[in-house]
Short mmCIF file of C-alpha atoms and ligand atoms in Angstrom, two decimals:
data_model
loop_
_atom_site.label_atom_id
_atom_site.label_comp_id
_atom_site.label_asym_id
_atom_site.label_seq_id
_atom_site.Cartn_x
_atom_site.Cartn_y
_atom_site.Cartn_z
CA UNK H 1350 -101.07 -119.17 28.28
CA UNK H 1351 -101.53 -115.55 27.18
CA UNK H 1352 -103.10 -112.84 29.46
CA UNK H 1353 -103.77 -109.90 27.12
CA UNK H 1354 -105.28 -106.42 27.64
CA UNK H 1355 -106.55 -104.13 24.79
CA UNK H 1356 -106.18 -100.49 25.80
CA UNK H 1357 -107.35 -97.51 23.52
CA UNK H 1358 -110.01 -94.97 23.18
CA UNK H 1359 -113.50 -95.52 22.14
CA UNK H 1360 -113.58 -96.50 18.47
CA UNK H 1361 -109.82 -97.53 18.46
CA UNK H 1362 -110.83 -100.93 17.11
CA UNK H 1363 -110.52 -102.96 20.24
CA UNK H 1364 -113.61 -105.05 19.45
CA UNK H 1365 -112.71 -105.35 15.71
CA UNK H 1366 -109.18 -106.80 16.61
CA UNK H 1367 -110.46 -108.80 19.59
CA UNK H 1368 -112.77 -110.96 17.35
CA UNK H 1369 -109.74 -111.81 15.24
CA UNK H 1370 -107.26 -112.34 18.13
CA UNK H 1371 -109.54 -114.68 20.12
CA UNK H 1372 -110.17 -116.74 17.06
CA UNK H 1373 -106.51 -117.19 16.29
CA UNK H 1374 -105.25 -117.78 19.75
CA UNK H 1375 -108.18 -119.51 21.17
CA UNK H 1376 -108.59 -117.49 24.27
CA UNK H 1377 -111.89 -115.99 25.69
CA UNK H 1378 -112.85 -112.42 24.74
CA UNK H 1379 -114.01 -110.56 27.92
CA UNK H 1380 -115.57 -107.11 27.14
CA UNK H 1381 -116.94 -105.37 30.13
CA UNK H 1382 -119.09 -103.20 27.81
CA UNK H 1383 -120.53 -106.25 26.14
CA UNK H 1384 -121.29 -107.66 29.63
CA UNK H 1385 -123.19 -104.53 30.48
CA UNK H 1386 -125.14 -104.29 27.00
CA UNK H 1387 -126.18 -108.07 27.52
CA UNK H 1388 -127.48 -107.08 31.07
CA UNK H 1389 -129.26 -103.90 29.63
CA UNK H 1390 -130.98 -106.17 27.00
CA UNK H 1391 -132.07 -108.68 29.55
CA UNK H 1392 -133.26 -105.97 31.88
CA UNK H 1393 -131.23 -107.04 35.05
CA UNK H 1394 -130.53 -104.78 37.97
CA UNK H 1395 -126.88 -104.56 36.99
CA UNK H 1396 -128.05 -103.53 33.45
CA UNK H 1397 -130.35 -100.88 34.95
CA UNK H 1398 -127.54 -99.51 36.97
CA UNK H 1399 -124.93 -99.60 34.16
CA UNK H 1400 -127.15 -97.97 31.63
CA UNK H 1401 -127.44 -94.64 33.54
CA UNK H 1402 -123.68 -94.16 33.13
CA UNK H 1403 -123.21 -95.60 29.75
CA UNK H 1404 -125.93 -93.45 28.12
CA UNK H 1405 -123.97 -90.36 29.20
CA UNK H 1406 -120.72 -91.82 28.19
CA UNK H 1407 -119.44 -91.91 31.83
CA UNK H 1408 -117.69 -94.82 33.38
CA UNK H 1409 -119.64 -97.33 35.31
CA UNK H 1410 -118.33 -97.22 39.11
CA UNK H 1411 -115.31 -99.21 39.91
CA UNK H 1412 -117.01 -100.89 42.79
CA UNK H 1413 -119.47 -102.47 40.13
CA UNK H 1414 -116.99 -103.12 37.22
CA UNK H 1415 -114.35 -104.68 39.25
CA UNK H 1416 -116.44 -107.47 40.85
CA UNK H 1417 -117.98 -108.38 37.40
CA UNK H 1418 -114.71 -108.59 35.59
CA UNK H 1419 -112.94 -110.68 38.31
CA UNK H 1420 -115.84 -112.97 38.38
CA UNK H 1421 -115.75 -113.55 34.70
CA UNK H 1422 -111.92 -114.07 35.04
CA UNK H 1423 -112.59 -116.75 37.55
CA UNK H 1424 -114.57 -118.92 35.06
CA UNK H 1425 -112.90 -122.08 33.74
CA UNK H 1426 -112.30 -121.06 30.23
CA UNK H 1427 -109.84 -118.31 31.53
CA UNK H 1428 -107.45 -121.05 32.65
CA UNK H 1429 -105.78 -120.78 29.16
CA UNK H 1430 -105.49 -117.01 29.28
CA UNK H 1431 -107.85 -114.25 28.13
CA UNK H 1432 -108.19 -111.06 26.09
CA UNK H 1433 -109.65 -108.07 28.03
CA UNK H 1434 -111.24 -105.39 26.02
CA UNK H 1435 -112.45 -102.28 27.86
CA UNK H 1436 -111.04 -103.43 31.22
CA UNK H 1437 -109.17 -102.03 33.12
CA UNK H 1438 -110.22 -98.40 32.54
CA UNK H 1439 -108.97 -96.76 35.68
CA UNK H 1440 -105.91 -97.26 37.75
CA UNK H 1441 -107.99 -98.71 40.52
CA UNK H 1442 -109.12 -101.32 38.08
CA UNK H 1443 -105.65 -102.06 36.94
CA UNK H 1444 -104.54 -102.56 40.60
CA UNK H 1445 -107.53 -104.91 41.12
CA UNK H 1446 -106.53 -106.98 38.28
CA UNK H 1447 -102.90 -107.13 39.16
CA UNK H 1448 -103.78 -108.18 42.70
CA UNK H 1449 -106.12 -110.94 41.42
CA UNK H 1450 -103.64 -112.25 39.00
CA UNK H 1451 -100.54 -112.14 41.48
CA UNK H 1452 -102.71 -114.20 43.74
CA UNK H 1453 -102.64 -116.99 41.17
CA UNK H 1454 -98.95 -116.46 40.36
CA UNK H 1455 -99.86 -114.74 37.09
CA UNK H 1456 -99.57 -111.35 35.66
CA UNK H 1457 -100.78 -109.26 32.59
CA UNK H 1458 -98.45 -110.54 29.76
CA UNK H 1459 -99.04 -107.72 27.24
CA UNK H 1460 -101.00 -104.64 26.94
CA UNK H 1461 -101.73 -103.51 23.34
CA UNK H 1462 -102.27 -99.90 23.33
CA UNK H 1463 -103.98 -98.73 20.15
CA UNK H 1464 -103.72 -95.00 19.57
CA UNK H 1465 -106.00 -93.08 17.14
CA UNK H 1466 -106.64 -89.36 16.61
CA UNK H 1467 -109.99 -87.89 17.86
CA UNK H 1468 -111.35 -86.91 14.44
CA UNK H 1469 -110.92 -90.39 13.19
CA UNK H 1470 -112.55 -91.85 16.35
CA UNK H 1471 -115.61 -89.57 15.92
CA UNK H 1472 -115.93 -90.73 12.16
CA UNK H 1473 -115.61 -94.29 13.10
CA UNK H 1474 -118.20 -94.28 16.02
CA UNK H 1475 -120.97 -92.41 14.21
CA UNK H 1476 -120.64 -94.82 11.37
CA UNK H 1477 -120.48 -97.97 13.52
CA UNK H 1478 -123.16 -100.57 13.04
CA UNK H 1479 -123.48 -103.74 15.26
CA UNK H 1480 -125.37 -106.92 14.84
CA UNK H 1481 -128.07 -107.23 17.68
CA UNK H 1482 -127.68 -111.06 17.52
CA UNK H 1483 -124.01 -111.99 17.28
CA UNK H 1484 -122.26 -108.68 17.97
CA UNK H 1485 -120.31 -108.51 14.71
CA UNK H 1486 -119.14 -104.94 13.95
CA UNK H 1487 -119.37 -102.97 10.84
CA UNK H 1488 -118.89 -99.40 9.58
CA UNK H 1489 -121.09 -97.68 6.87
CA UNK H 1490 -117.86 -95.99 5.58
CA UNK H 1491 -114.93 -98.38 5.74
CA UNK H 1492 -116.40 -101.83 6.59
CA UNK H 1493 -119.94 -102.05 5.17
CA UNK H 1494 -122.05 -105.31 5.36
CA UNK H 1495 -122.70 -106.93 1.98
CA UNK H 1496 -126.29 -106.16 2.32
CA UNK H 1497 -127.25 -102.79 4.13
CA UNK H 1498 -128.64 -103.33 7.64
CA UNK H 1499 -128.01 -107.07 7.62
CA UNK H 1500 -125.17 -109.15 9.41
CA UNK H 1501 -122.82 -110.96 6.87
CA UNK H 1502 -122.08 -113.59 9.59
CA UNK H 1503 -125.63 -114.52 10.96
CA UNK H 1504 -128.03 -112.49 9.01
CA UNK H 1505 -129.14 -110.59 12.13
CA UNK H 1506 -130.45 -107.01 12.10
CA UNK H 1507 -127.72 -104.30 12.42
CA UNK H 1508 -128.26 -101.32 14.96
CA UNK H 1509 -126.43 -98.23 16.22
CA UNK H 1510 -125.30 -98.21 19.78
CA UNK H 1511 -127.21 -95.79 22.02
CA UNK H 1512 -123.87 -94.22 23.13
CA UNK H 1513 -122.69 -93.65 19.45
CA UNK H 1514 -124.24 -90.08 19.08
CA UNK H 1515 -121.96 -87.30 18.33
CA UNK H 1516 -122.47 -85.74 21.76
CA UNK H 1517 -121.97 -89.01 23.77
CA UNK H 1518 -118.93 -89.96 21.67
CA UNK H 1519 -117.26 -86.65 22.47
CA UNK H 1520 -117.86 -87.15 26.26
CA UNK H 1521 -116.41 -90.75 25.99
CA UNK H 1522 -113.27 -89.55 24.52
CA UNK H 1523 -112.85 -86.84 27.26
CA UNK H 1524 -113.55 -89.54 29.88
CA UNK H 1525 -111.00 -91.80 28.23
CA UNK H 1526 -108.35 -88.90 28.19
CA UNK H 1527 -108.90 -88.02 31.99
CA UNK H 1528 -109.60 -91.37 33.55
CA UNK H 1529 -108.07 -94.10 31.28
CA UNK H 1530 -104.92 -92.61 29.71
CA UNK H 1531 -103.10 -92.62 32.97
CA UNK H 1532 -102.93 -96.49 32.43
CA UNK H 1533 -100.45 -95.92 29.84
CA UNK H 1534 -97.96 -94.72 32.59
CA UNK H 1535 -99.14 -97.37 34.85
CA UNK H 1536 -98.20 -100.21 32.30
CA UNK H 1537 -95.13 -98.25 31.19
CA UNK H 1538 -93.82 -98.70 34.63
CA UNK H 1539 -94.68 -102.31 34.62
CA UNK H 1540 -92.88 -102.72 31.43
CA UNK H 1541 -95.53 -104.64 29.52
CA UNK H 1542 -97.16 -102.26 27.26
CA UNK H 1543 -96.74 -102.19 23.47
CA UNK H 1544 -97.83 -99.04 21.45
CA UNK H 1545 -99.64 -99.59 18.15
CA UNK H 1546 -100.87 -97.31 15.43
CA UNK H 1547 -104.61 -98.00 15.43
CA UNK H 1548 -105.35 -95.55 12.49
CA UNK H 1549 -103.96 -98.11 9.89
CA UNK H 1550 -106.36 -100.57 8.13
CA UNK H 1551 -107.69 -103.23 10.34
CA UNK H 1552 -106.11 -106.21 8.33
CA UNK H 1553 -102.87 -104.49 8.47
CA UNK H 1554 -103.21 -103.87 12.23
CA UNK H 1555 -104.02 -107.41 12.89
CA UNK H 1556 -100.94 -108.67 11.04
CA UNK H 1557 -98.77 -106.43 13.25
CA UNK H 1558 -100.49 -108.02 16.26
CA UNK H 1559 -99.65 -111.47 15.04
CA UNK H 1560 -96.16 -110.48 14.46
CA UNK H 1561 -95.92 -109.30 18.08
CA UNK H 1562 -97.57 -112.23 19.63
CA UNK H 1563 -96.23 -114.95 17.35
CA UNK H 1564 -97.79 -117.37 14.86
P1 AP5 E 404 -117.25 -100.19 25.42
O1 AP5 E 404 -118.14 -101.14 24.91
O2 AP5 E 404 -115.87 -100.98 26.02
O3 AP5 E 404 -116.99 -99.17 24.49
P2 AP5 E 404 -115.58 -98.22 24.13
O4 AP5 E 404 -114.40 -98.54 25.09
O5 AP5 E 404 -116.14 -96.85 24.37
O6 AP5 E 404 -115.11 -98.78 22.86
P3 AP5 E 404 -116.03 -98.99 21.49
O7 AP5 E 404 -116.56 -100.37 21.82
O8 AP5 E 404 -116.79 -97.86 21.37
O9 AP5 E 404 -114.89 -99.04 20.49
P4 AP5 E 404 -113.77 -100.24 20.02
O10 AP5 E 404 -112.37 -99.78 20.42
O11 AP5 E 404 -114.28 -101.49 20.55
O12 AP5 E 404 -113.91 -100.16 18.45
P5 AP5 E 404 -114.73 -101.10 17.28
O13 AP5 E 404 -113.75 -102.23 17.00
O14 AP5 E 404 -116.05 -101.37 17.61
O15 AP5 E 404 -117.64 -99.48 26.77
C1 AP5 E 404 -118.98 -98.86 26.62
C2 AP5 E 404 -119.46 -98.26 27.93
O16 AP5 E 404 -119.40 -99.06 29.05
C3 AP5 E 404 -118.35 -97.14 28.55
O17 AP5 E 404 -118.51 -95.90 28.01
C4 AP5 E 404 -118.79 -97.21 30.01
O18 AP5 E 404 -119.83 -96.50 30.32
C5 AP5 E 404 -119.06 -98.71 30.22
N1 AP5 E 404 -117.80 -99.60 30.62
C6 AP5 E 404 -117.36 -100.59 29.92
N2 AP5 E 404 -116.37 -101.06 30.55
C7 AP5 E 404 -116.02 -100.27 31.66
C8 AP5 E 404 -115.01 -100.21 32.58
N3 AP5 E 404 -114.14 -101.11 32.51
N4 AP5 E 404 -115.17 -99.51 33.54
C9 AP5 E 404 -116.15 -98.58 33.69
N5 AP5 E 404 -117.16 -98.36 32.75
C10 AP5 E 404 -117.10 -99.37 31.63
O19 AP5 E 404 -114.60 -100.08 16.19
C11 AP5 E 404 -115.16 -98.87 16.03
C12 AP5 E 404 -115.68 -98.56 14.48
O20 AP5 E 404 -114.54 -98.37 13.75
C13 AP5 E 404 -116.40 -99.80 13.86
O21 AP5 E 404 -117.39 -99.28 13.03
C14 AP5 E 404 -115.36 -100.44 13.01
O22 AP5 E 404 -115.90 -101.19 11.97
C15 AP5 E 404 -114.35 -99.31 12.75
N6 AP5 E 404 -113.02 -99.73 12.61
C16 AP5 E 404 -112.34 -100.60 13.63
N7 AP5 E 404 -110.97 -100.81 13.17
C17 AP5 E 404 -110.78 -99.86 12.06
C18 AP5 E 404 -109.84 -99.64 11.25
N8 AP5 E 404 -108.52 -100.13 11.51
N9 AP5 E 404 -109.92 -98.83 10.11
C19 AP5 E 404 -111.16 -98.31 9.93
N10 AP5 E 404 -112.25 -98.60 10.65
C20 AP5 E 404 -112.11 -99.49 11.67
MG1 MG E 405 -115.81 -102.34 21.71
#
């Protein structure tokens, strides 16, 4: 059983590492951003509400996010543990998560904090391409697909996220610094945070994570 949280600014590589971690450790990958994007695609009420905030690079209100994340954690597949990617993002969300887990006699086992400098984040996000069918993530600079615009994994079409424009990316980084960074202190006090250099190569970083979590 392994309850993990990935913490880090937009573009730190949370999704990229998450895909590898959940494959190796056979735990579910829970990305609140992915849940919202799925709802936007399907045109649900939740999607409509979330989109207003996401397109501006603002956080979706805690009252919406917490319920959705905890409902997801309540599903059966999370009995073996989970990997949270992009949640919690505020102290209020972290407190709600802790209270939920404490109720079950559990806790967050490890928080992997991935640190990357702003200039690198801008470059990574404006170059990101995502598969519209399976969600696999590429980068036109560092991690291009074999064939331009086509997913290596499923052959799906690659697209650019609506919030990956230079202007919105800059705001997302600001929002991270003001609203999410305080979580570093929060987990520092809890004693379960590990700091990692997210600017190294993604294979190298994954090897570091495996060293930390064990084979
Ligand atoms: P979300 O989808 O969570 O986005 P984010 O946190 O901004 O993070 P990203 O997905 O942009 O980056 P990532 O760290 O996953 O990087 P990736 O691996 O793709 O949230 C989106 C929005 O939803 C939020 O703005 C908010 O509005 C809302 N939301 C979601 N959760 C919420 C919550 N809890 N509360 C409130 N609102 C919420 O990598 C990025 C690029 O870099 C890729 O191109 C990749 O190929 C490349 N790359 C990755 N690793 C490396 C490496 N080591 N070296 C070189 N390139 C690399
Ligand atoms: Mg992501």
